[in-house]
mmCIF file of C-alpha atoms in Angstrom:
data_model
loop_
_atom_site.group_PDB
_atom_site.id
_atom_site.type_symbol
_atom_site.label_atom_id
_atom_site.label_comp_id
_atom_site.label_asym_id
_atom_site.label_seq_id
_atom_site.Cartn_x
_atom_site.Cartn_y
_atom_site.Cartn_z
ATOM 1 C CA MET K 2 140.241 75.941 63.491
ATOM 2 C CA LYS K 3 138.949 72.974 66.016
ATOM 3 C CA ARG K 4 140.699 73.555 69.236
ATOM 4 C CA LYS K 5 142.427 70.354 70.713
ATOM 5 C CA ASN K 6 141.098 68.543 73.670
ATOM 6 C CA PRO K 7 143.257 68.797 76.828
ATOM 7 C CA LYS K 8 145.703 65.911 77.359
ATOM 8 C CA PHE K 9 144.169 62.274 78.329
ATOM 9 C CA THR K 10 140.767 63.667 77.046
ATOM 10 C CA HIS K 11 138.870 61.260 75.516
ATOM 11 C CA GLY K 12 135.247 61.816 73.898
ATOM 12 C CA TYR K 13 133.006 60.681 71.644
ATOM 13 C CA VAL K 14 129.053 61.278 71.156
ATOM 14 C CA ASP K 15 126.646 58.492 72.765
ATOM 15 C CA GLN K 16 123.770 56.898 70.955
ATOM 16 C CA HIS K 17 121.557 59.727 72.165
ATOM 17 C CA GLY K 18 123.703 62.458 70.250
ATOM 18 C CA ARG K 19 125.081 63.827 73.421
ATOM 19 C CA PRO K 20 128.767 64.522 73.509
ATOM 20 C CA ARG K 21 130.730 62.483 76.492
ATOM 21 C CA PHE K 22 134.173 63.215 77.999
ATOM 22 C CA TYR K 23 136.336 61.273 79.818
ATOM 23 C CA LEU K 24 139.591 61.568 81.642
ATOM 24 C CA ARG K 25 141.955 58.735 80.505
ATOM 25 C CA ARG K 26 145.312 57.850 82.233
ATOM 26 C CA PRO K 27 148.113 55.294 81.999
ATOM 27 C CA GLY K 28 147.226 53.079 85.039
ATOM 28 C CA HIS K 29 143.697 54.672 85.770
ATOM 29 C CA ALA K 30 140.462 54.004 84.904
ATOM 30 C CA LYS K 31 138.378 56.371 82.862
ATOM 31 C CA ILE K 32 136.870 59.433 84.892
ATOM 32 C CA PRO K 33 133.842 61.045 83.601
ATOM 33 C CA LEU K 34 134.291 65.138 83.164
ATOM 34 C CA PRO K 35 131.283 67.286 83.143
ATOM 35 C CA GLY K 36 130.502 69.852 80.340
ATOM 36 C CA LEU K 37 132.536 70.480 77.573
ATOM 37 C CA PRO K 38 136.648 70.620 76.901
ATOM 38 C CA TRP K 39 138.181 74.218 78.430
ATOM 39 C CA SER K 40 134.990 75.496 79.941
ATOM 40 C CA PRO K 41 135.496 76.567 83.944
ATOM 41 C CA GLU K 42 133.046 73.468 85.042
ATOM 42 C CA PHE K 43 135.472 70.961 82.777
ATOM 43 C CA MET K 44 138.694 72.363 83.667
ATOM 44 C CA GLU K 45 137.914 72.501 87.579
ATOM 45 C CA ALA K 46 136.675 68.553 87.250
ATOM 46 C CA ARG K 47 139.835 67.885 85.387
ATOM 47 C CA GLN K 48 142.219 69.276 87.657
ATOM 48 C CA THR K 49 140.790 67.634 91.094
ATOM 49 C CA ALA K 50 140.765 64.008 89.476
ATOM 50 C CA LEU K 51 144.549 65.074 88.062
ATOM 51 C CA ASP K 52 145.525 66.250 91.790
ATOM 52 C CA GLY K 53 144.008 62.964 93.424
ATOM 53 C CA ASP K 54 144.149 59.282 92.968
ATOM 54 C CA ALA K 55 140.739 58.432 91.582
ATOM 55 C CA GLY K 56 140.549 56.058 89.302
ATOM 56 C CA LYS K 57 144.168 54.283 90.077
ATOM 57 C CA VAL K 58 144.946 51.195 89.273
ATOM 58 C CA GLU K 59 146.977 48.971 90.320
ATOM 59 C CA ILE K 60 149.394 47.154 87.610
ATOM 60 C CA GLY K 61 147.985 43.600 87.497
ATOM 61 C CA ALA K 62 145.235 43.807 89.605
ATOM 62 C CA LYS K 63 142.489 42.413 87.186
ATOM 63 C CA ARG K 64 144.611 39.203 87.179
ATOM 64 C CA THR K 65 145.466 38.376 90.398
ATOM 65 C CA VAL K 66 143.601 35.974 92.904
ATOM 66 C CA ASP K 67 143.008 36.193 96.152
ATOM 67 C CA GLY K 68 145.425 34.706 98.154
ATOM 68 C CA SER K 69 148.084 34.491 95.629
ATOM 69 C CA VAL K 70 151.614 36.027 95.362
ATOM 70 C CA SER K 71 150.500 38.859 93.099
ATOM 71 C CA HIS K 72 147.535 39.501 95.484
ATOM 72 C CA GLY K 73 150.016 39.856 98.365
ATOM 73 C CA LEU K 74 152.496 42.204 96.340
ATOM 74 C CA ILE K 75 149.309 44.796 95.605
ATOM 75 C CA GLY K 76 148.981 45.210 99.263
ATOM 76 C CA TYR K 77 152.562 45.317 100.246
ATOM 77 C CA TYR K 78 153.355 48.015 97.667
ATOM 78 C CA LYS K 79 150.877 50.214 99.177
ATOM 79 C CA SER K 80 151.405 49.163 103.050
ATOM 80 C CA ASN K 81 154.312 51.201 105.239
ATOM 81 C CA PHE K 82 156.072 48.187 104.832
ATOM 82 C CA PHE K 83 157.074 49.382 101.302
ATOM 83 C CA THR K 84 156.407 52.801 100.999
ATOM 84 C CA GLY K 85 158.363 53.606 104.533
ATOM 85 C CA LEU K 86 161.799 52.478 102.424
ATOM 86 C CA ALA K 87 164.079 55.340 100.580
ATOM 87 C CA ASP K 88 162.977 55.663 97.033
ATOM 88 C CA SER K 89 165.959 53.742 95.275
ATOM 89 C CA SER K 90 165.534 51.004 98.506
ATOM 90 C CA GLN K 91 161.690 50.543 96.721
ATOM 91 C CA LYS K 92 163.155 50.677 93.121
ATOM 92 C CA MET K 93 165.510 47.937 93.938
ATOM 93 C CA ARG K 94 163.352 45.736 95.620
ATOM 94 C CA ARG K 95 160.533 46.097 93.495
ATOM 95 C CA ALA K 96 162.604 45.299 90.562
ATOM 96 C CA GLU K 97 163.395 41.742 92.483
ATOM 97 C CA LEU K 98 159.978 41.002 93.823
ATOM 98 C CA GLU K 99 158.356 41.627 90.009
ATOM 99 C CA ARG K 100 161.146 39.285 88.679
ATOM 100 C CA PHE K 101 159.689 36.582 91.492
ATOM 101 C CA ARG K 102 155.819 37.906 90.645
ATOM 102 C CA ASN K 103 156.740 36.442 86.925
ATOM 103 C CA ASP K 104 157.804 33.339 87.927
ATOM 104 C CA HIS K 105 155.365 32.737 90.673
ATOM 105 C CA GLY K 106 152.787 35.266 90.875
ATOM 106 C CA ASP K 107 149.990 32.732 90.389
ATOM 107 C CA LYS K 108 150.815 30.327 93.166
ATOM 108 C CA ARG K 109 149.180 30.763 96.596
ATOM 109 C CA VAL K 110 151.360 32.805 99.151
ATOM 110 C CA VAL K 111 150.377 30.508 102.153
ATOM 111 C CA MET K 112 152.077 27.652 100.307
ATOM 112 C CA MET K 113 155.403 29.201 99.955
ATOM 113 C CA HIS K 114 157.681 27.020 101.901
ATOM 114 C CA ALA K 115 161.379 26.974 102.885
ATOM 115 C CA ILE K 116 162.614 24.394 100.059
ATOM 116 C CA ALA K 117 161.171 26.053 97.386
ATOM 117 C CA ILE K 118 162.696 29.478 98.571
ATOM 118 C CA GLN K 119 166.213 27.493 99.144
ATOM 119 C CA ASN K 120 166.058 26.230 95.632
ATOM 120 C CA ILE K 121 165.244 30.125 94.343
ATOM 121 C CA LEU K 122 168.283 31.221 96.328
ATOM 122 C CA ASN K 123 170.671 28.155 94.972
ATOM 123 C CA GLY K 124 169.908 29.562 91.372
ATOM 124 C CA LYS K 125 171.179 32.949 91.755
ATOM 125 C CA THR K 126 175.116 33.991 92.463
ATOM 126 C CA PRO K 127 175.849 34.818 96.375
ATOM 127 C CA ALA K 128 175.540 38.397 95.606
ATOM 128 C CA ALA K 129 172.301 37.910 94.102
ATOM 129 C CA GLN K 130 170.987 35.715 96.863
ATOM 130 C CA ARG K 131 171.366 38.406 99.534
ATOM 131 C CA ASN K 132 169.266 40.719 97.438
ATOM 132 C CA PHE K 133 166.519 38.485 96.618
ATOM 133 C CA ARG K 134 166.618 38.262 100.094
ATOM 134 C CA LYS K 135 166.620 41.668 101.384
ATOM 135 C CA ALA K 136 163.644 42.154 98.935
ATOM 136 C CA LEU K 137 161.901 39.117 99.814
ATOM 137 C CA ARG K 138 162.285 39.825 103.742
ATOM 138 C CA GLY K 139 159.967 42.971 103.833
ATOM 139 C CA TYR K 140 157.025 41.170 101.709
ATOM 140 C CA ILE K 141 156.990 37.929 103.704
ATOM 141 C CA ASP K 142 157.012 40.149 107.035
ATOM 142 C CA TYR K 143 153.742 42.067 105.396
ATOM 143 C CA CYS K 144 152.229 39.053 104.605
ATOM 144 C CA LEU K 145 152.960 37.595 108.037
ATOM 145 C CA SER K 146 151.131 40.933 109.552
ATOM 146 C CA VAL K 147 147.984 40.223 107.269
ATOM 147 C CA LYS K 148 147.640 36.541 107.844
ATOM 148 C CA LEU K 149 148.356 35.459 104.237
ATOM 149 C CA MET K 150 150.723 33.199 105.587
ATOM 150 C CA LYS K 151 151.412 31.848 109.139
ATOM 151 C CA VAL K 152 155.184 30.439 108.731
ATOM 152 C CA ASP K 153 158.002 32.358 107.670
ATOM 153 C CA PRO K 154 159.866 30.524 104.771
ATOM 154 C CA LEU K 155 163.027 32.420 104.899
ATOM 155 C CA LEU K 156 163.708 31.060 108.403
ATOM 156 C CA GLY K 157 166.710 28.506 107.897
ATOM 157 C CA ALA K 158 167.764 29.675 104.248
ATOM 158 C CA LYS K 159 171.428 29.571 103.702
ATOM 159 C CA LEU K 160 172.960 31.757 101.670
ATOM 160 C CA SER K 161 176.313 30.948 99.626
ATOM 161 C CA LYS K 162 179.413 32.327 101.005
ATOM 162 C CA LEU K 163 180.334 36.194 99.097
ATOM 163 C CA LYS K 164 183.875 36.244 98.149
ATOM 164 C CA THR K 165 184.317 39.767 98.030
ATOM 165 C CA ILE K 166 185.879 42.467 100.165
ATOM 166 C CA GLY K 167 183.444 45.118 99.004
ATOM 167 C CA HIS K 168 184.744 48.549 98.225
ATOM 168 C CA HIS K 169 188.376 49.285 98.199
ATOM 169 C CA PRO K 170 189.112 52.086 101.380
ATOM 170 C CA TRP K 171 191.830 54.316 99.492
ATOM 171 C CA GLU K 172 195.221 53.911 100.550
ATOM 172 C CA SER K 173 197.117 57.291 101.659
ATOM 173 C CA ALA K 174 199.320 57.587 98.403
ATOM 174 C CA GLU K 175 195.925 57.154 96.613
ATOM 175 C CA CYS K 176 194.905 60.172 98.437
ATOM 176 C CA GLU K 177 198.090 62.352 97.765
ATOM 177 C CA GLN K 178 197.637 61.317 93.886
ATOM 178 C CA PHE K 179 194.132 62.776 93.798
ATOM 179 C CA GLU K 180 194.764 65.635 96.079
ATOM 180 C CA GLU K 181 198.076 66.534 93.365
ATOM 181 C CA HIS K 182 195.939 66.538 90.381
ATOM 182 C CA HIS K 183 192.882 68.689 91.919
ATOM 183 C CA ALA K 184 193.429 71.428 93.850
ATOM 184 C CA VAL K 185 191.402 73.249 96.234
ATOM 185 C CA GLY K 186 189.224 75.617 94.790
ATOM 186 C CA THR K 187 187.954 72.839 92.260
ATOM 187 C CA ARG K 188 184.523 70.963 92.409
ATOM 188 C CA ALA K 189 186.363 67.844 92.077
ATOM 189 C CA ARG K 190 188.407 68.714 95.826
ATOM 190 C CA LEU K 191 185.337 69.715 97.284
ATOM 191 C CA ALA K 192 183.454 66.414 96.339
ATOM 192 C CA TYR K 193 186.416 64.356 98.002
ATOM 193 C CA GLU K 194 186.503 66.613 101.244
ATOM 194 C CA LEU K 195 183.051 66.002 101.928
ATOM 195 C CA LEU K 196 183.009 62.048 101.321
ATOM 196 C CA LEU K 197 186.528 62.005 102.854
ATOM 197 C CA GLN K 198 185.697 64.668 105.968
ATOM 198 C CA ALA K 199 182.343 63.751 106.140
ATOM 199 C CA GLY K 200 182.216 60.532 105.560
ATOM 200 C CA GLN K 201 179.044 59.976 104.138
ATOM 201 C CA SER K 202 177.580 58.440 101.034
ATOM 202 C CA LYS K 203 177.041 60.094 97.670
ATOM 203 C CA CYS K 204 173.233 60.417 98.203
ATOM 204 C CA ASP K 205 173.929 62.478 101.209
ATOM 205 C CA VAL K 206 177.013 64.451 99.965
ATOM 206 C CA VAL K 207 174.990 65.766 97.346
ATOM 207 C CA ARG K 208 172.069 67.324 99.389
ATOM 208 C CA MET K 209 174.824 68.810 101.805
ATOM 209 C CA GLY K 210 174.441 72.354 102.002
ATOM 210 C CA ARG K 211 175.390 75.469 104.388
ATOM 211 C CA GLN K 212 171.627 75.556 106.040
ATOM 212 C CA HIS K 213 172.843 71.931 107.601
ATOM 213 C CA VAL K 214 175.863 73.779 109.213
ATOM 214 C CA ARG K 215 175.296 75.200 112.587
ATOM 215 C CA LYS K 216 178.212 76.227 115.022
ATOM 216 C CA GLY K 217 180.885 74.258 112.761
ATOM 217 C CA MET K 218 178.593 70.943 113.058
ATOM 218 C CA MET K 219 176.847 69.507 109.818
ATOM 219 C CA THR K 220 173.461 68.109 111.428
ATOM 220 C CA MET K 221 171.388 65.818 108.677
ATOM 221 C CA LYS K 222 169.548 62.349 108.070
ATOM 222 C CA ARG K 223 170.698 59.991 106.074
ATOM 223 C CA GLN K 224 168.694 59.345 102.908
ATOM 224 C CA LYS K 225 168.193 56.084 103.062
ATOM 225 C CA THR K 226 167.175 55.462 106.518
ATOM 226 C CA GLY K 227 166.311 58.373 107.829
ATOM 227 C CA THR K 228 169.415 58.188 110.812
ATOM 228 C CA PRO K 229 170.559 61.029 112.280
ATOM 229 C CA PHE K 230 174.327 62.364 112.040
ATOM 230 C CA ASN K 231 176.240 64.986 113.210
ATOM 231 C CA VAL K 232 179.713 65.460 111.822
ATOM 232 C CA GLU K 233 182.305 68.402 112.659
ATOM 233 C CA ILE K 234 183.051 70.906 109.730
ATOM 234 C CA THR K 235 187.281 70.032 110.059
ATOM 235 C CA PRO K 236 189.615 72.653 108.884
ATOM 236 C CA ARG K 237 190.532 70.888 105.796
ATOM 237 C CA LEU K 238 186.737 70.755 104.658
ATOM 238 C CA GLN K 239 185.765 73.854 105.735
ATOM 239 C CA ALA K 240 188.901 74.991 103.329
ATOM 240 C CA ALA K 241 187.519 73.287 100.306
ATOM 241 C CA ILE K 242 184.084 75.191 100.442
ATOM 242 C CA ASP K 243 185.337 78.623 101.582
ATOM 243 C CA ALA K 244 187.895 78.061 97.897
ATOM 244 C CA MET K 245 184.602 78.064 96.109
ATOM 245 C CA PRO K 246 182.840 80.967 94.286
ATOM 246 C CA ALA K 247 179.887 82.577 96.343
ATOM 247 C CA SER K 248 176.802 80.351 95.334
ATOM 248 C CA ASN K 249 172.856 80.823 96.078
ATOM 249 C CA HIS K 250 172.554 77.287 95.527
ATOM 250 C CA LEU K 251 171.261 74.878 99.008
ATOM 251 C CA THR K 252 173.740 72.351 98.051
ATOM 252 C CA PHE K 253 177.878 72.701 98.126
ATOM 253 C CA LEU K 254 178.169 70.732 95.012
ATOM 254 C CA ILE K 255 176.540 71.727 91.591
ATOM 255 C CA THR K 256 176.898 70.666 87.789
ATOM 256 C CA ALA K 257 178.518 72.111 85.145
ATOM 257 C CA GLU K 258 175.179 73.246 84.294
ATOM 258 C CA GLY K 259 174.861 75.178 87.566
ATOM 259 C CA ASN K 260 172.061 72.413 88.893
ATOM 260 C CA GLY K 261 172.530 70.127 91.568
ATOM 261 C CA PHE K 262 173.573 66.606 91.539
ATOM 262 C CA THR K 263 171.288 63.194 91.752
ATOM 263 C CA ALA K 264 173.345 60.421 93.550
ATOM 264 C CA ALA K 265 174.017 58.407 90.383
ATOM 265 C CA GLY K 266 175.113 61.410 88.386
ATOM 266 C CA PHE K 267 177.845 62.012 90.903
ATOM 267 C CA GLY K 268 178.965 58.834 91.113
ATOM 268 C CA ASN K 269 179.460 58.837 87.276
ATOM 269 C CA TRP K 270 181.390 62.358 87.633
ATOM 270 C CA PHE K 271 183.676 61.587 90.534
ATOM 271 C CA ARG K 272 184.569 58.310 88.693
ATOM 272 C CA GLU K 273 185.818 60.574 85.633
ATOM 273 C CA MET K 274 187.770 63.021 88.482
ATOM 274 C CA CYS K 275 189.226 59.984 89.643
ATOM 275 C CA ARG K 276 189.933 58.768 85.881
ATOM 276 C CA VAL K 277 191.759 61.903 85.275
ATOM 277 C CA ALA K 278 193.784 61.857 88.365
ATOM 278 C CA LYS K 279 194.847 58.627 87.025
ATOM 279 C CA LEU K 280 193.781 56.252 90.002
ATOM 280 C CA PRO K 281 192.599 52.878 89.539
ATOM 281 C CA ALA K 282 189.250 51.293 88.916
ATOM 282 C CA ARG K 283 189.043 50.275 92.648
ATOM 283 C CA CYS K 284 189.008 54.267 93.659
ATOM 284 C CA THR K 285 185.658 54.663 94.148
ATOM 285 C CA SER K 286 183.270 57.818 96.214
ATOM 286 C CA HIS K 287 182.147 54.823 98.398
ATOM 287 C CA GLY K 288 185.816 53.659 99.146
ATOM 288 C CA LEU K 289 186.706 57.154 100.551
ATOM 289 C CA ARG K 290 183.845 56.760 103.211
ATOM 290 C CA LYS K 291 185.676 53.000 103.964
ATOM 291 C CA ALA K 292 188.682 55.052 104.213
ATOM 292 C CA ALA K 293 187.144 57.696 106.914
ATOM 293 C CA ALA K 294 185.682 54.946 108.585
ATOM 294 C CA THR K 295 188.830 52.972 108.971
ATOM 295 C CA TYR K 296 191.134 55.888 109.701
ATOM 296 C CA LEU K 297 188.939 56.920 112.853
ATOM 297 C CA ALA K 298 188.980 53.332 113.992
ATOM 298 C CA GLU K 299 192.622 53.115 113.940
ATOM 299 C CA LEU K 300 192.674 56.470 115.712
ATOM 300 C CA GLY K 301 190.759 54.606 118.815
ATOM 301 C CA ALA K 302 186.922 55.402 117.790
ATOM 302 C CA THR K 303 184.435 53.470 119.882
ATOM 303 C CA ASP K 304 181.535 51.397 118.242
ATOM 304 C CA HIS K 305 178.902 54.297 119.379
ATOM 305 C CA GLN K 306 181.241 57.244 118.254
ATOM 306 C CA LEU K 307 181.747 55.538 114.643
ATOM 307 C CA MET K 308 177.867 55.232 114.893
ATOM 308 C CA ALA K 309 176.960 59.005 115.702
ATOM 309 C CA TRP K 310 179.382 59.817 112.957
ATOM 310 C CA PHE K 311 178.465 57.741 109.693
ATOM 311 C CA GLY K 312 174.829 57.868 110.275
ATOM 312 C CA TRP K 313 174.864 53.697 111.300
ATOM 313 C CA SER K 314 171.461 52.591 113.317
ATOM 314 C CA SER K 315 173.164 48.605 113.993
ATOM 315 C CA ILE K 316 176.552 48.423 115.679
ATOM 316 C CA SER K 317 177.627 45.890 113.832
ATOM 317 C CA GLN K 318 178.825 48.212 110.825
ATOM 318 C CA ALA K 319 180.927 49.775 113.308
ATOM 319 C CA GLN K 320 182.042 46.925 114.726
ATOM 320 C CA VAL K 321 183.546 45.783 111.181
ATOM 321 C CA TYR K 322 185.841 48.554 111.518
ATOM 322 C CA THR K 323 186.496 48.637 115.286
ATOM 323 C CA LYS K 324 187.476 44.716 115.051
ATOM 324 C CA ALA K 325 189.720 44.933 112.381
ATOM 325 C CA ALA K 326 191.542 48.185 113.696
ATOM 326 C CA ARG K 327 192.158 46.370 117.284
ATOM 327 C CA GLY K 328 193.526 43.515 115.386
ATOM 328 C CA LYS K 329 196.047 45.674 113.755
ATOM 329 C CA VAL K 330 196.731 47.254 117.176
ATOM 330 C CA LEU K 331 197.092 43.735 118.655
ATOM 331 C CA SER K 332 199.630 42.688 115.912
ATOM 332 C CA GLN K 333 201.635 45.841 116.204
ATOM 333 C CA ALA K 334 201.510 45.139 120.189
ATOM 334 C CA THR K 335 203.017 41.971 119.335
ATOM 335 C CA GLY K 336 205.511 42.952 116.761
ATOM 336 C CA ARG K 337 207.008 45.046 119.745
ATOM 337 C CA LEU K 338 207.000 42.379 121.937
ATOM 338 C CA ILE K 339 208.695 39.767 119.506
ATOM 339 C CA THR K 340 211.752 42.446 118.867
ATOM 340 C CA GLY K 341 212.033 43.463 122.396
ATOM 341 C CA THR K 342 212.402 39.785 123.273
ATOM 342 C CA GLY K 343 215.285 38.936 120.330
ATOM 343 C CA ILE K 344 213.561 35.841 119.252
ATOM 344 C CA GLY K 345 215.309 34.829 115.842
ATOM 345 C CA SER K 346 217.698 38.048 116.060
ATOM 346 C CA PRO K 347 221.019 37.063 114.714
ATOM 347 C CA ILE K 348 223.798 38.009 117.461
ATOM 348 C CA ASN K 349 225.913 40.440 114.866
ATOM 349 C CA PRO K 350 223.813 41.496 112.423
ATOM 350 C CA VAL K 351 226.204 41.796 109.771
ATOM 351 C CA SER K 352 225.072 40.466 106.530
ATOM 352 C CA GLN K 353 222.574 38.438 105.556
ATOM 353 C CA ASN K 354 224.464 36.234 103.061
ATOM 354 C CA ASP K 355 226.508 34.860 106.165
ATOM 355 C CA ASP K 356 225.949 32.143 108.458
ATOM 356 C CA GLN K 357 225.023 33.236 111.558
ATOM 357 C CA ASP K 358 224.665 32.052 114.675
ATOM 358 C CA THR K 359 221.025 32.895 116.142
ATOM 359 C CA GLU K 360 220.121 33.928 119.983
ATOM 360 C CA ILE K 361 217.992 31.720 121.360
ATOM 361 C CA VAL K 362 216.135 33.307 124.689
ATOM 362 C CA GLU K 363 214.318 31.524 126.998
ATOM 363 C CA VAL K 364 210.740 32.400 128.233
ATOM 364 C CA LYS K 365 210.597 31.674 131.870
ATOM 365 C CA LYS K 366 207.409 30.493 133.192
#
């Protein structure tokens, strides 16, 4: 019985009657291999070719013209501007840029101007505008750095107002409802406490494990940005961890099959746990992170304290919560001042249905 050639092996007999063999992988040029299939010489050369990037062909490289949008994208994808991003960011930005390439790939990148970019933005929804600008920002920075363009066409770009408040921060009643349905000792409760007590995003929560904890502090780097964060293991979180069965896994959270969660898989699973607890669809894993930030800000945490706890690299992210907390505190203080003056308060508060005189207090300057 004839033995089948190794995977990706293509062979033929040339005009001189000699067998020729090549390694042919999708997205790669063919690489000649010595000897016969399965021989030590052949297999060693094949493995070397598989382990390296020899013969790799960038998609679209043959149909690109120097100085075009497509040409710039090929270089950008290989640069640190792109490879330095988190995997999730690379995936989302590449999807945006490939759509841009489909429409404008043959155009000269140096001719990209502000009016054209603004016209593209105007045809998108407010949320899509922000995603496109974020993806294009890195590409343009790369093109400017290698002199493919001289002027930044994103300068002065106007975005439509985004009418959204983002993820809903859980209310105390919603937290209590989840806790009633998922007791300490369940995976759902551990996930909830990690999200709320540690206040991190799902892509970091699924990586948390005992190896990250030293002397009551959990120290990690955010997967998306690489920014370090340090959070204290609160008594509630420690109780939820201790209530779980002993495990040799490197993560606190594992699936029903005993494997680690992916960020997307965890999000879907936690959404189902919220549904089981009969919570509204607005209650998400990220909403618990926002609830934690809101709670700490209202306790008086400073901008820099929030940045250290949540691993934020920009102070503007922290100021969203501290500004809202200050506004709430100021409103409460104003309410106490008004109550103290008695402005608008009935002299004889007996019934709201009866006509009553009100006491007007003169504020002396």
